[in-house]
Amino acid sequence: MQHTPQLRTLPLLLAAAFYAHHASAADDAAAGPAAAPANADGSPMQQVEVTAAHLKSARIDLSPNVGTTVYSIDRHMIEQLGRGDNTPFNEVLLRLPGVSQDSKGSGSIHVRDDHANVQYRVNGVQLPESISGFGQSIDTRFVQQTDFITGALPAQFGLRTSGIVDIQTKEGTVKSGGRVGVLVGGNDYVEPSAEFFGTQGAFNYYLSGSYLSNAQGIENPLPARSALHDRTKQAKSFGALSWFLDDQTRLGLMFGTYNGRFQIPNNPGQAPGFSLTGQSDAAAGTSKLPSSQLNENQREVNRFLVLSLQKSVGDLNYQVSAFHQYSELHYMPDALGDLIYNGVASDTLRSNSASGAQFDASYKLNAGHTVRAGLAYSRQNTHSDNAVAVFDTADGAQASTDPRTIIDNSSKTGKLSSFYLQDEWHIAAPLTLNYGVRFDKVSAFVDEQQWSPRVNLAYQVAKGTALHAGYSRYFTPPPQELAAQSSIDKYAGTSNAPEVPVSDNVKAERTNYYDIGVSHQFNEQLTVTADAYYKKIRNMLDEGQFGQALILSPFNYDRGYAKGLELSAVYNQSNWGGFLNLTTQQAKGQNIVSGQSLFGPDELAYIANHYIYVDHDQTYTVSGGAHYHWGETKLSGDFLYGSGLRMTPDGAAPNSGTLPHYTTVNLSLTHSWKNTPIGNVEGRLALVNAFDKSYLLRDGSGVGVGAPQYGARRTLYAGLSVGF
């Protein structure tokens, strides 16, 4: 089969080939059937291994990446990060070009200056969205390899388009085994974990689970080393089961669960904003309940289940999947404290249930053309239940010191339908064109649809040099689980009344996206890439936190744009290597046209006639790292630099200021002891934020920004794991 010339950069595969003979038996076993060796007696590998490898390759071939930029992360890169498998998945992605960080407790990342808009696919299936909050459903330990796809995407990828996180999971092998471990660290950090994998006849399985407890689950609102009231407990599980019905057919079952509990950290020394009978006097600035003793909590649940049938028949490959997902977020206020300091105490429960199906197929017409097509459908049912305690007001001033409760419940059923058709055309040996069209329709708070043409070109300029360019039209509906519209009329004459009594429904974003890039391999050790993009946007989507609960609310700018440049380099030698990524970007929007009640009138009036930076814009982001290994010992380090997110100086235009820049450095040391009486043992030491940099991610100002958030201070971790 002819190889497609395309820009497929691998800046984070830091000497994977050189590490292959150092991987533990547990890693080798979990790497999947394609990596399994022949039987010990010299007989051929069992047929299930060959079948699994063939079907895995066919599944990957269902998704084209012609004309895009693809950054790959494999197991060896993950192992080089400070906490290894215990590294939160969003922090793994922060080592990629074009990715900048926000609140790490919520797993928030920004790709190419989009607020969210990231699509997660696991084994070729797009995961339904969960209600955003502090937790992350994806556990790094079950990831075998991740392809991070950006640029002008082919027609197969839609709805969430700033970046595609395409995950291939670990799988079972002929040799059954497992791995257990524990990581401990500062702020009472304890995380035990376990993995089990194997094959029984035509059945193979991979199962994993972890439990995390620590005393700093969310960013501290103060620069102190430890936060007040910030404990978290989080449990995750994942399973991937496969039945090989014959040499060309696989039936798969995939499931995952996440349960998280969080305390909301307190910010001491706050003055009461409202008077509450027997508890506080706002005029005198006194309260029986100090802000350091509040007891706000948040609970999160996410579960998903996917059943897939994959078939390969000659030149035809297809996969059909059915899925169900349920997520829930419950914010529990401090019944007295939230009233005293905010004038509102809202017990908020949001839940989202989604079911649907996805079908993808590819057919090789001839040596020059491969046609791909697919369908997707999902049905979502969202509930928003709110019991809101408020004070009555008159002319904007508090009129009563006795609160009353308003019940504000709503629900919505929405539908998403998509179809795509595309052709990968090998015009000549150095030139490939992928062109197609996509149709998306959403019926939820608004009914909208769009036909989206896509075209991507990849050209092999010379040996080691590849050029790509593309154009894509995007259609991005707002996340239904976040777009619940409360009845603002219910709060008239109360402390929760909006200053602007208008709130239009959030619309789908529509984007014209242009991208061009080049990759050049100077020699076997050094590869560099460059990529530039420009996005012209109507109904530009953004999200903000407009209350105590970390539940984001979407809104639209009437128009906006984003542009940027990414540079990346990777260098590898036999026992050492490094990578470096540099991103510069800018995103602005004008005229807020939905969710207006979330803002102040002066803010809205200014933005109506001026382009402003979006709150998550960061001009410069730099990430890099290096590793060295000798024998069974590995030393690695990485750093992250951010020029600072946006903020609003006193009396200045919204988002016109920038927070101070910061640099954090992480170091790790690991050593392996092979074939001990209890199995293959690995020890790990990690120092996160090694130079104890105190830095602000957010200062509480800006459009749609909640409380101040400081990055975690220096923390030492120690871990031990055993593979068997």
PDB file of C-alpha atoms in Angstrom, residues 465-597:
ATOM      1  CA  THR A 465      10.745  17.687   4.127  1.00  0.00           C
ATOM      2  CA  ALA A 466       6.935  17.763   4.038  1.00  0.00           C
ATOM      3  CA  LEU A 467       4.550  20.648   3.433  1.00  0.00           C
ATOM      4  CA  HIS A 468       0.841  20.787   4.157  1.00  0.00           C
ATOM      5  CA  ALA A 469      -1.981  23.306   3.730  1.00  0.00           C
ATOM      6  CA  GLY A 470      -5.713  23.186   4.272  1.00  0.00           C
ATOM      7  CA  TYR A 471      -9.043  24.945   4.563  1.00  0.00           C
ATOM      8  CA  SER A 472     -11.962  23.789   6.705  1.00  0.00           C
ATOM      9  CA  ARG A 473     -15.382  25.178   7.438  1.00  0.00           C
ATOM     10  CA  TYR A 474     -16.404  24.392  11.036  1.00  0.00           C
ATOM     11  CA  PHE A 475     -19.738  24.193  12.839  1.00  0.00           C
ATOM     12  CA  THR A 476     -19.464  24.072  16.644  1.00  0.00           C
ATOM     13  CA  PRO A 477     -22.698  23.935  18.681  1.00  0.00           C
ATOM     14  CA  PRO A 478     -22.582  25.053  22.319  1.00  0.00           C
ATOM     15  CA  PRO A 479     -22.291  22.243  24.877  1.00  0.00           C
ATOM     16  CA  GLN A 480     -25.894  21.486  25.774  1.00  0.00           C
ATOM     17  CA  GLU A 481     -24.976  20.351  29.273  1.00  0.00           C
ATOM     18  CA  LEU A 482     -23.662  23.862  30.025  1.00  0.00           C
ATOM     19  CA  ALA A 483     -26.147  25.959  28.056  1.00  0.00           C
ATOM     20  CA  ALA A 484     -29.128  25.588  30.406  1.00  0.00           C
ATOM     21  CA  GLN A 485     -31.055  28.873  30.375  1.00  0.00           C
ATOM     22  CA  SER A 486     -32.308  29.902  33.798  1.00  0.00           C
ATOM     23  CA  SER A 487     -35.426  32.017  34.124  1.00  0.00           C
ATOM     24  CA  ILE A 488     -33.923  35.391  34.989  1.00  0.00           C
ATOM     25  CA  ASP A 489     -37.371  36.896  35.608  1.00  0.00           C
ATOM     26  CA  LYS A 490     -37.668  34.807  38.783  1.00  0.00           C
ATOM     27  CA  TYR A 491     -34.850  36.793  40.383  1.00  0.00           C
ATOM     28  CA  ALA A 492     -36.217  40.294  39.770  1.00  0.00           C
ATOM     29  CA  GLY A 493     -36.027  42.340  42.986  1.00  0.00           C
ATOM     30  CA  THR A 494     -33.542  39.976  44.658  1.00  0.00           C
ATOM     31  CA  SER A 495     -29.811  39.843  45.316  1.00  0.00           C
ATOM     32  CA  ASN A 496     -29.485  37.475  42.342  1.00  0.00           C
ATOM     33  CA  ALA A 497     -31.127  39.798  39.821  1.00  0.00           C
ATOM     34  CA  PRO A 498     -28.930  40.419  36.779  1.00  0.00           C
ATOM     35  CA  GLU A 499     -27.993  43.971  35.876  1.00  0.00           C
ATOM     36  CA  VAL A 500     -28.964  43.221  32.275  1.00  0.00           C
ATOM     37  CA  PRO A 501     -32.442  41.586  32.081  1.00  0.00           C
ATOM     38  CA  VAL A 502     -31.791  39.960  28.676  1.00  0.00           C
ATOM     39  CA  SER A 503     -30.316  36.523  27.919  1.00  0.00           C
ATOM     40  CA  ASP A 504     -30.519  35.287  24.319  1.00  0.00           C
ATOM     41  CA  ASN A 505     -29.892  31.610  23.598  1.00  0.00           C
ATOM     42  CA  VAL A 506     -26.337  30.546  22.786  1.00  0.00           C
ATOM     43  CA  LYS A 507     -25.752  29.862  19.088  1.00  0.00           C
ATOM     44  CA  ALA A 508     -23.449  27.512  17.194  1.00  0.00           C
ATOM     45  CA  GLU A 509     -20.042  28.905  16.248  1.00  0.00           C
ATOM     46  CA  ARG A 510     -19.205  29.049  12.519  1.00  0.00           C
ATOM     47  CA  THR A 511     -15.566  29.263  11.453  1.00  0.00           C
ATOM     48  CA  ASN A 512     -13.444  29.583   8.320  1.00  0.00           C
ATOM     49  CA  TYR A 513     -10.136  27.937   9.220  1.00  0.00           C
ATOM     50  CA  TYR A 514      -6.860  28.229   7.267  1.00  0.00           C
ATOM     51  CA  ASP A 515      -3.675  26.334   8.107  1.00  0.00           C
ATOM     52  CA  ILE A 516      -0.214  25.828   6.590  1.00  0.00           C
ATOM     53  CA  GLY A 517       2.819  24.011   7.951  1.00  0.00           C
ATOM     54  CA  VAL A 518       6.158  22.385   7.185  1.00  0.00           C
ATOM     55  CA  SER A 519       8.280  19.662   8.767  1.00  0.00           C
ATOM     56  CA  HIS A 520      11.978  19.077   8.106  1.00  0.00           C
ATOM     57  CA  GLN A 521      14.236  16.293   9.319  1.00  0.00           C
ATOM     58  CA  PHE A 522      17.803  17.638   9.387  1.00  0.00           C
ATOM     59  CA  ASN A 523      19.233  14.232  10.229  1.00  0.00           C
ATOM     60  CA  GLU A 524      18.282  11.080  12.121  1.00  0.00           C
ATOM     61  CA  GLN A 525      18.503  12.968  15.406  1.00  0.00           C
ATOM     62  CA  LEU A 526      16.848  16.354  14.755  1.00  0.00           C
ATOM     63  CA  THR A 527      13.383  17.168  13.385  1.00  0.00           C
ATOM     64  CA  VAL A 528      11.752  20.609  13.383  1.00  0.00           C
ATOM     65  CA  THR A 529       8.227  21.702  12.468  1.00  0.00           C
ATOM     66  CA  ALA A 530       6.415  25.003  11.966  1.00  0.00           C
ATOM     67  CA  ASP A 531       2.681  25.596  11.617  1.00  0.00           C
ATOM     68  CA  ALA A 532       0.617  28.786  11.171  1.00  0.00           C
ATOM     69  CA  TYR A 533      -3.157  29.213  11.322  1.00  0.00           C
ATOM     70  CA  TYR A 534      -5.889  31.835  11.024  1.00  0.00           C
ATOM     71  CA  LYS A 535      -9.551  31.534  12.056  1.00  0.00           C
ATOM     72  CA  LYS A 536     -12.331  33.941  11.079  1.00  0.00           C
ATOM     73  CA  ILE A 537     -15.307  33.313  13.351  1.00  0.00           C
ATOM     74  CA  ARG A 538     -18.996  34.206  13.604  1.00  0.00           C
ATOM     75  CA  ASN A 539     -20.898  33.606  16.857  1.00  0.00           C
ATOM     76  CA  MET A 540     -17.555  32.986  18.556  1.00  0.00           C
ATOM     77  CA  LEU A 541     -18.071  30.693  21.572  1.00  0.00           C
ATOM     78  CA  ASP A 542     -16.526  31.370  24.952  1.00  0.00           C
ATOM     79  CA  GLU A 543     -17.264  30.196  28.480  1.00  0.00           C
ATOM     80  CA  GLY A 544     -16.988  31.811  31.880  1.00  0.00           C
ATOM     81  CA  GLN A 545     -17.475  31.102  35.570  1.00  0.00           C
ATOM     82  CA  PHE A 546     -20.209  33.389  36.893  1.00  0.00           C
ATOM     83  CA  GLY A 547     -20.803  31.984  40.376  1.00  0.00           C
ATOM     84  CA  GLN A 548     -19.213  30.093  43.239  1.00  0.00           C
ATOM     85  CA  ALA A 549     -19.704  26.703  41.610  1.00  0.00           C
ATOM     86  CA  LEU A 550     -17.188  25.775  38.945  1.00  0.00           C
ATOM     87  CA  ILE A 551     -19.927  25.322  36.377  1.00  0.00           C
ATOM     88  CA  LEU A 552     -19.073  27.181  33.203  1.00  0.00           C
ATOM     89  CA  SER A 553     -21.656  29.098  31.200  1.00  0.00           C
ATOM     90  CA  PRO A 554     -21.231  29.578  27.422  1.00  0.00           C
ATOM     91  CA  PHE A 555     -21.898  32.786  25.506  1.00  0.00           C
ATOM     92  CA  ASN A 556     -21.237  34.175  22.015  1.00  0.00           C
ATOM     93  CA  TYR A 557     -19.289  37.075  20.619  1.00  0.00           C
ATOM     94  CA  ASP A 558     -20.931  38.182  17.375  1.00  0.00           C
ATOM     95  CA  ARG A 559     -17.583  37.964  15.561  1.00  0.00           C
ATOM     96  CA  GLY A 560     -14.010  37.086  16.367  1.00  0.00           C
ATOM     97  CA  TYR A 561     -10.726  35.817  15.063  1.00  0.00           C
ATOM     98  CA  ALA A 562      -7.724  33.809  16.219  1.00  0.00           C
ATOM     99  CA  LYS A 563      -4.268  33.432  14.727  1.00  0.00           C
ATOM    100  CA  GLY A 564      -1.033  31.826  15.773  1.00  0.00           C
ATOM    101  CA  LEU A 565       2.312  30.252  14.988  1.00  0.00           C
ATOM    102  CA  GLU A 566       3.724  27.019  16.450  1.00  0.00           C
ATOM    103  CA  LEU A 567       7.350  25.884  16.336  1.00  0.00           C
ATOM    104  CA  SER A 568       8.559  22.511  17.548  1.00  0.00           C
ATOM    105  CA  ALA A 569      11.839  20.593  17.633  1.00  0.00           C
ATOM    106  CA  VAL A 570      12.867  17.158  18.875  1.00  0.00           C
ATOM    107  CA  TYR A 571      16.369  15.744  19.213  1.00  0.00           C
ATOM    108  CA  ASN A 572      17.216  12.100  19.944  1.00  0.00           C
ATOM    109  CA  GLN A 573      20.416  10.199  20.586  1.00  0.00           C
ATOM    110  CA  SER A 574      20.831   6.612  21.711  1.00  0.00           C
ATOM    111  CA  ASN A 575      20.468   7.362  25.412  1.00  0.00           C
ATOM    112  CA  TRP A 576      19.369  10.969  25.624  1.00  0.00           C
ATOM    113  CA  GLY A 577      17.131  13.477  23.881  1.00  0.00           C
ATOM    114  CA  GLY A 578      14.968  16.535  24.262  1.00  0.00           C
ATOM    115  CA  PHE A 579      12.105  18.548  22.834  1.00  0.00           C
ATOM    116  CA  LEU A 580      11.156  22.227  22.631  1.00  0.00           C
ATOM    117  CA  ASN A 581       7.833  23.835  21.655  1.00  0.00           C
ATOM    118  CA  LEU A 582       7.101  27.550  21.147  1.00  0.00           C
ATOM    119  CA  THR A 583       3.645  29.006  20.500  1.00  0.00           C
ATOM    120  CA  THR A 584       2.564  32.594  19.899  1.00  0.00           C
ATOM    121  CA  GLN A 585      -1.127  33.352  19.421  1.00  0.00           C
ATOM    122  CA  GLN A 586      -3.890  35.931  19.679  1.00  0.00           C
ATOM    123  CA  ALA A 587      -7.687  35.681  19.903  1.00  0.00           C
ATOM    124  CA  LYS A 588     -10.215  38.522  20.074  1.00  0.00           C
ATOM    125  CA  GLY A 589     -13.984  38.903  19.988  1.00  0.00           C
ATOM    126  CA  GLN A 590     -16.518  41.724  19.643  1.00  0.00           C
ATOM    127  CA  ASN A 591     -20.143  42.274  20.703  1.00  0.00           C
ATOM    128  CA  ILE A 592     -21.638  39.707  23.093  1.00  0.00           C
ATOM    129  CA  VAL A 593     -24.916  38.470  21.547  1.00  0.00           C
ATOM    130  CA  SER A 594     -26.046  35.709  23.948  1.00  0.00           C
ATOM    131  CA  GLY A 595     -26.122  35.188  27.707  1.00  0.00           C
ATOM    132  CA  GLN A 596     -26.091  38.970  28.171  1.00  0.00           C
ATOM    133  CA  SER A 597     -27.479  38.713  31.723  1.00  0.00           C
TER     134      SER A 597
END
